[in-house]
Coordinates of C-alpha atoms in Angstrom, one line a residue:
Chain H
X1 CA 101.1 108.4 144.4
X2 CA 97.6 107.3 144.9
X3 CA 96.9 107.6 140.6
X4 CA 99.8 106.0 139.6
X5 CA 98.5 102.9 142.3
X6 CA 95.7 103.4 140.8
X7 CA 97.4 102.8 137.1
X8 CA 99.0 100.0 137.5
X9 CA 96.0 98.3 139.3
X10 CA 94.2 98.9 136.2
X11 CA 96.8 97.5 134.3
X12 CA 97.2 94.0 135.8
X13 CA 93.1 93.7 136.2
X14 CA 93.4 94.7 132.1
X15 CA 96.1 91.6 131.9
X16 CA 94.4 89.4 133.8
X17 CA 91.3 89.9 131.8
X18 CA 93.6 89.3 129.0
X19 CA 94.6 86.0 129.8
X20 CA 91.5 84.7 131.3
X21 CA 90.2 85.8 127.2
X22 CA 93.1 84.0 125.8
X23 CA 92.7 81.0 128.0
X24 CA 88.6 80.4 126.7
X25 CA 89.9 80.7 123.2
X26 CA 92.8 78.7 123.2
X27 CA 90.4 75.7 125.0
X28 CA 87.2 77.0 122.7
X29 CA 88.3 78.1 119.4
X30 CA 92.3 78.5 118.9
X31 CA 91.5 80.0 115.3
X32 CA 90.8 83.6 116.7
X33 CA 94.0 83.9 118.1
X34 CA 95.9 86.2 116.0
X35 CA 99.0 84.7 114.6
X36 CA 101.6 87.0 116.2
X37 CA 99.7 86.1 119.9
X38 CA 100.1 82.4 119.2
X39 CA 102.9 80.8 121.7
X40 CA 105.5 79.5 119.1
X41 CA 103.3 79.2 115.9
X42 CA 104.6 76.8 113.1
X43 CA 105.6 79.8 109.8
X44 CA 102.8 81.0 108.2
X45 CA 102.8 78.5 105.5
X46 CA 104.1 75.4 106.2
X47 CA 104.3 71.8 104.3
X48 CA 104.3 68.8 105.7
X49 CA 104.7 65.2 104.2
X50 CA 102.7 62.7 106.2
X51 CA 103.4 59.0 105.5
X52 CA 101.6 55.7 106.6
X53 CA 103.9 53.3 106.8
X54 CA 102.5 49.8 105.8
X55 CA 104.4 48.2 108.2
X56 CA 103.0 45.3 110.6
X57 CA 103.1 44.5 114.0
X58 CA 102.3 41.3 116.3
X59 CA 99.7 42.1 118.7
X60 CA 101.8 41.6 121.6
X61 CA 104.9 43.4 120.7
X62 CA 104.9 46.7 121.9
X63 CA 107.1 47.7 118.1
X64 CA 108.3 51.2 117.7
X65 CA 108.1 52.4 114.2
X66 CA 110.3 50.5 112.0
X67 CA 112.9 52.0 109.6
X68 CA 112.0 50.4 106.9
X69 CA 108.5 49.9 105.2
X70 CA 106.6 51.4 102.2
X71 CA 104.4 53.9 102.4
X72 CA 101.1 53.1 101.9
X73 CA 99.9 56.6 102.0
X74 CA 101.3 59.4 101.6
X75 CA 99.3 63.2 101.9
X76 CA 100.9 66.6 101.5
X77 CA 99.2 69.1 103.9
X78 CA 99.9 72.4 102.9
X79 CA 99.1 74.1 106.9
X80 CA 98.0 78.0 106.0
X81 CA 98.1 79.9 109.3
X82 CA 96.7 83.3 107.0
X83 CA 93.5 81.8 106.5
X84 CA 93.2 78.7 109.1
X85 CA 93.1 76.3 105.9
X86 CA 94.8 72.8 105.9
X87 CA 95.0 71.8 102.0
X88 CA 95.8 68.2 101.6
X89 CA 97.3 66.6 98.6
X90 CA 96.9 62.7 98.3
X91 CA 99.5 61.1 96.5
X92 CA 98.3 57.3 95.1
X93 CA 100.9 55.0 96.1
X94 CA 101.4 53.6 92.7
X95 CA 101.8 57.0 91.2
X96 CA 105.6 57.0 89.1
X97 CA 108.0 59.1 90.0
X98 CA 111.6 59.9 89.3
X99 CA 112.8 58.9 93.1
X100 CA 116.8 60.8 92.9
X101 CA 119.4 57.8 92.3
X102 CA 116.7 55.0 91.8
X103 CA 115.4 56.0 88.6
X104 CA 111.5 55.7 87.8
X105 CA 109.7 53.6 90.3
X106 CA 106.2 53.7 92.4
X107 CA 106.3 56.6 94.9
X108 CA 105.9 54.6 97.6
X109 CA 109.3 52.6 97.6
X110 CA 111.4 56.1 98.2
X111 CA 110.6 56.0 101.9
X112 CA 111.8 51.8 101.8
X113 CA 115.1 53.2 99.2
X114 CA 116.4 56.3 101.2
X115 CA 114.0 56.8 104.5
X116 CA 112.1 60.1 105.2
X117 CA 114.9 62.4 104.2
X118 CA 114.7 60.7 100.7
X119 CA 111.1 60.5 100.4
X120 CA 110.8 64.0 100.9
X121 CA 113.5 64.9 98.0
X122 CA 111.1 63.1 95.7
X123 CA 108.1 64.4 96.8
X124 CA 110.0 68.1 96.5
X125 CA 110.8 67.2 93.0
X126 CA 107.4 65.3 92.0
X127 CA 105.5 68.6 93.1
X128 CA 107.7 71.6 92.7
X129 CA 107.1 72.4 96.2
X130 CA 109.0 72.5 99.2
X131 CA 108.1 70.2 101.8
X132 CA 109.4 71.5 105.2
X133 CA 108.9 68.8 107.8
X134 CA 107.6 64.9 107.5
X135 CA 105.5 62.8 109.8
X136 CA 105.7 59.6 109.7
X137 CA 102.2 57.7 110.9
X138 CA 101.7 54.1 112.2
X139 CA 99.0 51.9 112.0
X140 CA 99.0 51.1 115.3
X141 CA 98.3 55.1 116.3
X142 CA 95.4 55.1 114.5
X143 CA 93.8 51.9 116.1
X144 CA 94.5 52.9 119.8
X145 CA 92.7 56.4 118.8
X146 CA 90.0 55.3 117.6
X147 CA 89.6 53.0 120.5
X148 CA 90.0 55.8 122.8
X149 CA 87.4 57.7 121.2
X150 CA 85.3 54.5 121.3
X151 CA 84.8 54.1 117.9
X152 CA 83.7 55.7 114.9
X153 CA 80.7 55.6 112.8
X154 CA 81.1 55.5 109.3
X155 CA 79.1 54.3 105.8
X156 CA 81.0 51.0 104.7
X157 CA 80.1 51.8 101.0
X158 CA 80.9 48.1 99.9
X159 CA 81.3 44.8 101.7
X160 CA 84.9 44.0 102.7
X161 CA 86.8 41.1 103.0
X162 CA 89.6 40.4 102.6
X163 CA 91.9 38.4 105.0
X164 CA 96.3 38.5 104.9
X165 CA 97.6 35.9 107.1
X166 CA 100.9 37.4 106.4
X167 CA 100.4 40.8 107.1
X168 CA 98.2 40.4 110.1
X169 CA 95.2 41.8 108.8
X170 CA 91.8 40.7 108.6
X171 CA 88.8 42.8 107.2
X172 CA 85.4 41.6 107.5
X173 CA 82.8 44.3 107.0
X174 CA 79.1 44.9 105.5
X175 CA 77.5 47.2 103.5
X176 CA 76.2 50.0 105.5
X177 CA 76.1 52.4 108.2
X178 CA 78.8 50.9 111.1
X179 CA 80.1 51.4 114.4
X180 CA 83.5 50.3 113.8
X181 CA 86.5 49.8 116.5
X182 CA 89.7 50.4 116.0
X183 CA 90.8 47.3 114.3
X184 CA 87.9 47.4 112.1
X185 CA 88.2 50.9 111.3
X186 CA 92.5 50.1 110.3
X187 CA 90.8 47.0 108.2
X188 CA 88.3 50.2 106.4
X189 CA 91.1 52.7 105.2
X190 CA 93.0 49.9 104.5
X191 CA 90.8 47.7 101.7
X192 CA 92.1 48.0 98.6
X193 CA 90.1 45.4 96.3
X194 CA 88.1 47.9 94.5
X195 CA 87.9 48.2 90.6
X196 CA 90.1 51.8 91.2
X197 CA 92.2 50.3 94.1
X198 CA 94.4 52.8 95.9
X199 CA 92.2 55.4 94.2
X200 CA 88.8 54.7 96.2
X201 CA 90.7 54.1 99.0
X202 CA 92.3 57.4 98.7
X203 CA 88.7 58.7 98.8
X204 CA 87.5 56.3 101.6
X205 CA 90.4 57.4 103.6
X206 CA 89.5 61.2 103.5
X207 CA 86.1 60.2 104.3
X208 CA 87.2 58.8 107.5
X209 CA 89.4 61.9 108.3
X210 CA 86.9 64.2 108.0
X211 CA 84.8 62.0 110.5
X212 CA 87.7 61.7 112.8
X213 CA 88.4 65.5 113.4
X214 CA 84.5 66.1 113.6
X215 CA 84.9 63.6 116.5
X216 CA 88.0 65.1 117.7
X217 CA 86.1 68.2 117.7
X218 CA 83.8 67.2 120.2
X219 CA 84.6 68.4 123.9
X220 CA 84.7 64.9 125.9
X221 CA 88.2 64.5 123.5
X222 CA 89.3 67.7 125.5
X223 CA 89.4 65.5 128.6
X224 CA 90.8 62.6 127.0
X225 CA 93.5 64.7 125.3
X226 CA 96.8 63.9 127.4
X227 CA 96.0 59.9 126.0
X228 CA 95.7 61.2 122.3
X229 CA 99.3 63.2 122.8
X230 CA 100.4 60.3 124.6
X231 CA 99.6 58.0 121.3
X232 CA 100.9 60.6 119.3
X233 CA 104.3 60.9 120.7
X234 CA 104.5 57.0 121.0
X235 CA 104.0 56.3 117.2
X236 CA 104.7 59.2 115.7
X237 CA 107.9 59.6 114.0
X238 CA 108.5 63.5 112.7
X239 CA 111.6 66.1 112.7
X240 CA 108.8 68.9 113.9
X241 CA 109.7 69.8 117.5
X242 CA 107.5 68.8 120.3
X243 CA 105.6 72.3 120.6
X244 CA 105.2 72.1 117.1
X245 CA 103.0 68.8 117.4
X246 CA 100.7 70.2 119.8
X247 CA 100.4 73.4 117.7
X248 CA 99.2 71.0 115.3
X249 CA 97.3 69.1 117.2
X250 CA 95.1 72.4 118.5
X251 CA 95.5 73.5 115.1
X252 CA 93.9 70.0 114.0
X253 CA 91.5 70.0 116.4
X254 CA 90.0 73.4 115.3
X255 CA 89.3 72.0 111.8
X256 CA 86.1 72.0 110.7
X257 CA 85.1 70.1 107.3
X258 CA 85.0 73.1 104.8
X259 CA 88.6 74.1 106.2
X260 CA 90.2 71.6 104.8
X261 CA 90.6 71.1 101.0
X262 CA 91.3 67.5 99.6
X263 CA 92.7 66.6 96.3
X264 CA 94.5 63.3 94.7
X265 CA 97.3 63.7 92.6
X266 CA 95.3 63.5 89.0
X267 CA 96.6 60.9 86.5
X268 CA 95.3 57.9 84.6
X269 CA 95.5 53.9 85.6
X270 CA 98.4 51.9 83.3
X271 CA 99.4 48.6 83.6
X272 CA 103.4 48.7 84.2
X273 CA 105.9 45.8 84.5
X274 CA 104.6 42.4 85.6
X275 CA 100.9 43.6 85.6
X276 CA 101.3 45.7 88.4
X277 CA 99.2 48.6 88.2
X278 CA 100.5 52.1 88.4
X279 CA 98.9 55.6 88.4
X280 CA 100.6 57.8 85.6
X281 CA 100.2 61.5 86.6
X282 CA 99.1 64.2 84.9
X283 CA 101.7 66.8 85.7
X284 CA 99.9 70.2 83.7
X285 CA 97.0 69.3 86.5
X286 CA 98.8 68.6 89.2
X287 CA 101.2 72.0 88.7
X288 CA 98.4 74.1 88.4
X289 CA 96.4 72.4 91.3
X290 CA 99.9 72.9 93.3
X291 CA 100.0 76.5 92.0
X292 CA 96.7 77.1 93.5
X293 CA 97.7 75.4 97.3
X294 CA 95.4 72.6 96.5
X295 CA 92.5 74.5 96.2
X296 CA 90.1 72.4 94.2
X297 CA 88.1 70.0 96.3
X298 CA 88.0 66.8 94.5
X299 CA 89.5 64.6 91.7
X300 CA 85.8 64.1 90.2
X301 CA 85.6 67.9 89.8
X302 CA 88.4 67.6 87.4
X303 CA 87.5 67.1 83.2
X304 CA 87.1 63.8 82.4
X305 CA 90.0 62.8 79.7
X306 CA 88.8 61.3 76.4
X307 CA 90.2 57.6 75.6
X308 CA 92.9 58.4 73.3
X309 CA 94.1 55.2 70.5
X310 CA 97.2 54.4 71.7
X311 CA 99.0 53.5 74.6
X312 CA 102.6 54.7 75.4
X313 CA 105.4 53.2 77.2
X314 CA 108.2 55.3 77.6
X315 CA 111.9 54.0 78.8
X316 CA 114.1 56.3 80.8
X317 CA 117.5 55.0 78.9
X318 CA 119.7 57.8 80.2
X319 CA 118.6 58.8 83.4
X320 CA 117.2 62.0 81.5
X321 CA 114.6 62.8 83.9
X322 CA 114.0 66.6 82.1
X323 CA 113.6 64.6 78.9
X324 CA 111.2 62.2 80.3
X325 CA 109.2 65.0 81.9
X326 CA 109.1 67.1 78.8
X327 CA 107.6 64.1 76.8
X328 CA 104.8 63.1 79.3
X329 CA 103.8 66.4 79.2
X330 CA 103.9 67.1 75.3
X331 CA 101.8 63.6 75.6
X332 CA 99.4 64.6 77.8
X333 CA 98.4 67.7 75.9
X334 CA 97.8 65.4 72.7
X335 CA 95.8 63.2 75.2
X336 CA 97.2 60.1 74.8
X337 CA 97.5 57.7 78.0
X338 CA 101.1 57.3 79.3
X339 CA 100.7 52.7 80.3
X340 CA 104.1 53.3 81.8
X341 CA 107.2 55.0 82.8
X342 CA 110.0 52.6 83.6
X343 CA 113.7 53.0 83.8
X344 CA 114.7 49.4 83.6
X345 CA 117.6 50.2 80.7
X346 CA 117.5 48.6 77.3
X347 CA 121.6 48.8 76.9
X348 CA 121.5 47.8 73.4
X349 CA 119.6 51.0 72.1
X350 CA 121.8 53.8 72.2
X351 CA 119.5 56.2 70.2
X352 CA 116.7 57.9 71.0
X353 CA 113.8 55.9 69.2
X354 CA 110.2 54.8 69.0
X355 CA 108.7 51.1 68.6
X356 CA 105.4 50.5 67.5
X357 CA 105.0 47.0 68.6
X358 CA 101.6 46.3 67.0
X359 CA 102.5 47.4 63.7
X360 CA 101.0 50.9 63.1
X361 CA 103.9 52.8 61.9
X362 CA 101.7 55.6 60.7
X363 CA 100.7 56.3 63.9
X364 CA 104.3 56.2 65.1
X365 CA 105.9 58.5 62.7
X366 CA 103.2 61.1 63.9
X367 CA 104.0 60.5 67.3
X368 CA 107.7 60.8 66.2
X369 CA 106.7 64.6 64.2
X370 CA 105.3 65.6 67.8
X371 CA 108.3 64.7 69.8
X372 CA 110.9 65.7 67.2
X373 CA 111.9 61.7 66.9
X374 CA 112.9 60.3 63.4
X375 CA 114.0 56.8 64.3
X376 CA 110.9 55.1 64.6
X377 CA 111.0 50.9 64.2
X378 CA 108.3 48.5 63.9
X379 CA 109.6 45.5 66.2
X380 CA 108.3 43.5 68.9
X381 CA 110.9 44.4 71.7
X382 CA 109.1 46.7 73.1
X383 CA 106.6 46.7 76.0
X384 CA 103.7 44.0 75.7
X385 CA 100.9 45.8 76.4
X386 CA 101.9 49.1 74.9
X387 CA 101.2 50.4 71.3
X388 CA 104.1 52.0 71.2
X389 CA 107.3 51.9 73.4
X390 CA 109.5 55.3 73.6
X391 CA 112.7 55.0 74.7
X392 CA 114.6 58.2 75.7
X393 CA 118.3 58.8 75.4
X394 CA 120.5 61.1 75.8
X395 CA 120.3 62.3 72.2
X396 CA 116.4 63.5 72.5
X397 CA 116.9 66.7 74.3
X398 CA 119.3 67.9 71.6
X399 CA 116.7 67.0 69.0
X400 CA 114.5 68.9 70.7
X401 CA 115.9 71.9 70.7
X402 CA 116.7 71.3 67.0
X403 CA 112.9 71.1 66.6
X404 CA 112.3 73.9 68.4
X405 CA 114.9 76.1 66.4
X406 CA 113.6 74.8 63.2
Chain T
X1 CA 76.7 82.3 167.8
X2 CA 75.5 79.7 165.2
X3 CA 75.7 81.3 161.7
X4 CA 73.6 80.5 159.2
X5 CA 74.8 79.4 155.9
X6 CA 73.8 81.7 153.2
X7 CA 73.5 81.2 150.0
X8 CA 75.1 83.0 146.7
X9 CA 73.5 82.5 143.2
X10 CA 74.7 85.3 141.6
X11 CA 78.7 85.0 142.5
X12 CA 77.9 81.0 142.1
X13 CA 76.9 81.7 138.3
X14 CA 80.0 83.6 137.7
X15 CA 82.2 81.4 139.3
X16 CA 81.2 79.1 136.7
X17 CA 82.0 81.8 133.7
X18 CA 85.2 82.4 135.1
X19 CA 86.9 80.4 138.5
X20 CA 87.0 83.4 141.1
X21 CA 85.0 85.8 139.8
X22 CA 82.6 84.6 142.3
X23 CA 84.6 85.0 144.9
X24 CA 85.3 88.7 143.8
X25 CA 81.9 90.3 143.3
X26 CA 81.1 88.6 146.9
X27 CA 83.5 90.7 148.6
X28 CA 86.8 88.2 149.2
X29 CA 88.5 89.7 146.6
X30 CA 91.8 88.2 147.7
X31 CA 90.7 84.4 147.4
X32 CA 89.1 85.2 144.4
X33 CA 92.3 87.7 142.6
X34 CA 94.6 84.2 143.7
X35 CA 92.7 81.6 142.1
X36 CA 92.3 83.6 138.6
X37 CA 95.7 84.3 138.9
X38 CA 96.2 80.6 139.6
X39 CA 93.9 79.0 137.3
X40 CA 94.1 81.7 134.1
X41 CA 98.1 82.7 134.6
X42 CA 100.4 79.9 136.8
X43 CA 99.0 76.8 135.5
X44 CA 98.8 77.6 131.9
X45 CA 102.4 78.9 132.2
X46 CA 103.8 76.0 134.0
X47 CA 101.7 73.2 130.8
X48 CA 103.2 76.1 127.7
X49 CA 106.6 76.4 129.5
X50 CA 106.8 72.0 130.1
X51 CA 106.4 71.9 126.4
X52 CA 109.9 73.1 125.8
X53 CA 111.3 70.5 127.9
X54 CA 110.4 66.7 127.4
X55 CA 107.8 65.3 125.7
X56 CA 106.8 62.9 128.4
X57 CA 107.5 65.5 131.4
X58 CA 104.9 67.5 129.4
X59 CA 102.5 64.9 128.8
X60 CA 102.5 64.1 133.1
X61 CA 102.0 67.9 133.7
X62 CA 99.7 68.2 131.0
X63 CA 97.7 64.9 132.6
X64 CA 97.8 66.1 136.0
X65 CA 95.8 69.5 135.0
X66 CA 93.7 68.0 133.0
X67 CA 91.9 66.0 136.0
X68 CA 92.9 68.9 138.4
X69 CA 90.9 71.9 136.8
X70 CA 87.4 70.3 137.0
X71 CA 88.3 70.0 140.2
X72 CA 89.6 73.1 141.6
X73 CA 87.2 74.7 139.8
X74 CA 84.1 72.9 140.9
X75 CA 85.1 73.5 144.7
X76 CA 85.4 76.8 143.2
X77 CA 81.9 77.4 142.1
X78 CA 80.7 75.5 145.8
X79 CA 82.9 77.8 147.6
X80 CA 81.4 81.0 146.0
X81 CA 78.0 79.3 146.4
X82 CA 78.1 78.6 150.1
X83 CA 80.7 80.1 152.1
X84 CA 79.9 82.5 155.0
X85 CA 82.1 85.8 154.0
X86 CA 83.0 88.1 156.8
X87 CA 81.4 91.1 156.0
X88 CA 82.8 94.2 157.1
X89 CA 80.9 96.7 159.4

């Protein structure tokens, strides 16, 4: 009677010793917790789509998220529980893609088209991998956290300034090391009037995160926590469950710099309709980068592309998306720069068909051998700025395979 | 009889590695077992199981711990510092 007292009091002192262990780490480090001890852990390997939505507030309105709204940024965190890695996949905002039912537009007008659900179908189809729960960010979270932390010091690498009545939003900063509040610090991740625009914001931007979760790291945010879940669950707008978002805010707040890998969609700069700039992607790169969970660091560590001749403009006539694919990639092996991908129809073409609209019909018949395209005209109804202009029927896929067979 | 307040370094220390443990190694095992239990089992039980309900029921009982802890657990540490314990002949 006495040993099996004696038993069990050595088994509660053995769980109590257990929790009071899993309490320190789940305050001190919540990385050393084996997955299959976590309480409700998100699957091992989870994707999620997080948006900033360039959306605009008053300064009195207390605004939930709006439904509508482009997204001004848009990152693909691949969360791997395995190895306690976030991988993080910036996607420019002007980067063209086929968004389902709207035809070839600027990535960031899906959210604006068809709302999260739509966003993530073209993200899923952009990247060839599946994105398993959104999150959709406000400004107005990130100003009220990094008030609450009491600002954040950063390198302004430039002066800033650059003022939007309209919008609300007024950036004012000098060159150097800064303190900046939370307004300030919305006006730094926001500037966009750099020589490589979104890009160097893109790189800005991941800057500032990585000084944020050092920040969040620190243990004076452990006291101030319940106000960071609070602004989380005010302006956050997600389909994870609530215990997922503070798995992933302990999760978050565990990261360290070298845990997180950080990567921009690669691509070239082209000039698309009405002079608005767009970002072409690279899709070999980006697959294999997405084959590898993101794993290289930066876009500079990529090879530098050679300036190729000629600049391409390619028409979606038919809706062929495959077709389009196939020919940016066939492109892109030959290095030549893709200006722009546009699906704004030209009715009166119904044939697959190339036109050089600065003359060089040389050049054009050997872009025609490489995609397998005999009609090749020398007009000027093709795109302005392009050398040549490819539009893509129906009729080019059969081709293809003619090629191919030949 | 006036009793004289003695002081406890040792339990003191350990009452700041772990609230109670103090308490323990002095010799009131009972206070001590209750506010481990307490402190390292019931509370974080109550936050992890308010997480399944509402996100703003959560965020209250999450709040309310948050300023609570220090405190139970610094009257903790003074308790294992500088209480008289009834020793035992």
């Amino acid at each position: 009677m006495a040993k099996k007292l004696d038993t069990l009091r050595l088994l509660a002192i053995l769980i109590l010793f257990f929790s009071i262990i899993y309490c320190y780490l789940m305050v001190l480090s919540p990385k050393t917790i084996p997955y299959y001890l976590r309480f409700w852990p998100l699957p091992k390997n989870t994707n999620i789509l997080v948006m900033g939505v360039d959306v605009t507030f008053d300064k009195e309105r207390h605004v939930q998220i709006k439904e509508i709204g482009r997204t001004d940024t848009m990152i693909l965190l691949n969360i791997n529980n395995n190895n306690f890695k976030v991988n993080m996949l910036s996607i420019p905002r002007d980067t063209v893609v086929e968004i389902p039912g709207y035809g070839w537009q600027k990535i960031n007008s899906a959210y604006f088209l068809g709302g999260p659900a739509l966003a993530k179908e073209t993200v899923e189809k952009f990247l060839g991998a599946p994105v398993n729960n959104y999150i959709i960010l406000n400004t107005r979270a990130l100003i009220k956290l990094i008030n609450l932390m009491g600002g954040i010091r950063v390198y302004v690498d430039r002066d800033m300034y650059y003022v939007d009545n309209w919008g609300g939003l007024k950036i004012n900063l000098k060159k150097g090391w800064q303190t900046l509040n939370g307004d300030q610090a919305h006006g730094f991740i926001r500037f966009r009037q750099d020589a490589l625009g979104d890009l160097s914001r893109i790189q800005r931007q991941q800057e500032f995160l990585q000084t944020v979760l050092k920040k969040l790291a620190t243990p004076v945010m452990l006291l101030k926590s319940p106000w960071i879940m609070a602004i989380a669950f005010e302006n956050i707008k997600t389909d994870l469950s609530l215990k997922d978002i503070l798995y992933c805010l302990n999760f978050a707040r565990a990261l360290r710099k070298d845990d997180i890998n950080m990567s921009i969609v690669p691509g070239s700069f082209a000039v698309g309709e009405l002079n608005a700039s767009i970002w072409a992607p690279d899709l070999d790169s980006l697959h294999e980068i997405v084959n590898k969970y993101y794993s290289r660091k930066l876009l500079a560590k990529l090879e530098p592309r050679k300036i190729p001749s000629s600049a391409i403009t390619i028409i979606d006539n038919s809706d062929d998306f495959d077709s389009v694919r196939q020919i940016m990639k066939i492109l892109y092996k030959k290095e030549y720069t893709i200006v722009n991908v546009s699906s704004q129809k030209k009715p009166n073409i119904t044939k697959t068909q190339i036109i050089a609209q600065k003359g060089d019909e040389t050049g054009a018949r050997k872009l025609g051998g490489l995609l397998g395209i005999n009609n090749v005209y020398v007009a000027g109804t093709g795109d302005m700025m392009s050398d040549f202009t490819i539009v893509v029927c129906s009729d080019w896929r059969q081709s293809l395979e003619k090629t191919v067979i030949r | 009889m006036p009793a004289k307040r003695k002081k406890y370094l040792v339990p003191a220390l350990l009452s700041v590695l772990v609230a109670g443990l103090g308490q323990v190694v002095k010799g009131d095992a009972k206070k001590g077992l209750r506010t481990i239990l307490w402190m390292y089992m019931g509370f974080p039980i109550i936050i992890i199981g308010s997480s399944l309900l509402n996100a703003y029921i959560f965020l209250a009982i999450f709040a309310t711990f948050v300023v609570i802890y220090p405190i139970i657990w610094a009257l903790n540490i003074m308790d294992a510092y500088s209480t008289q314990v009834r020793i035992r002949r």
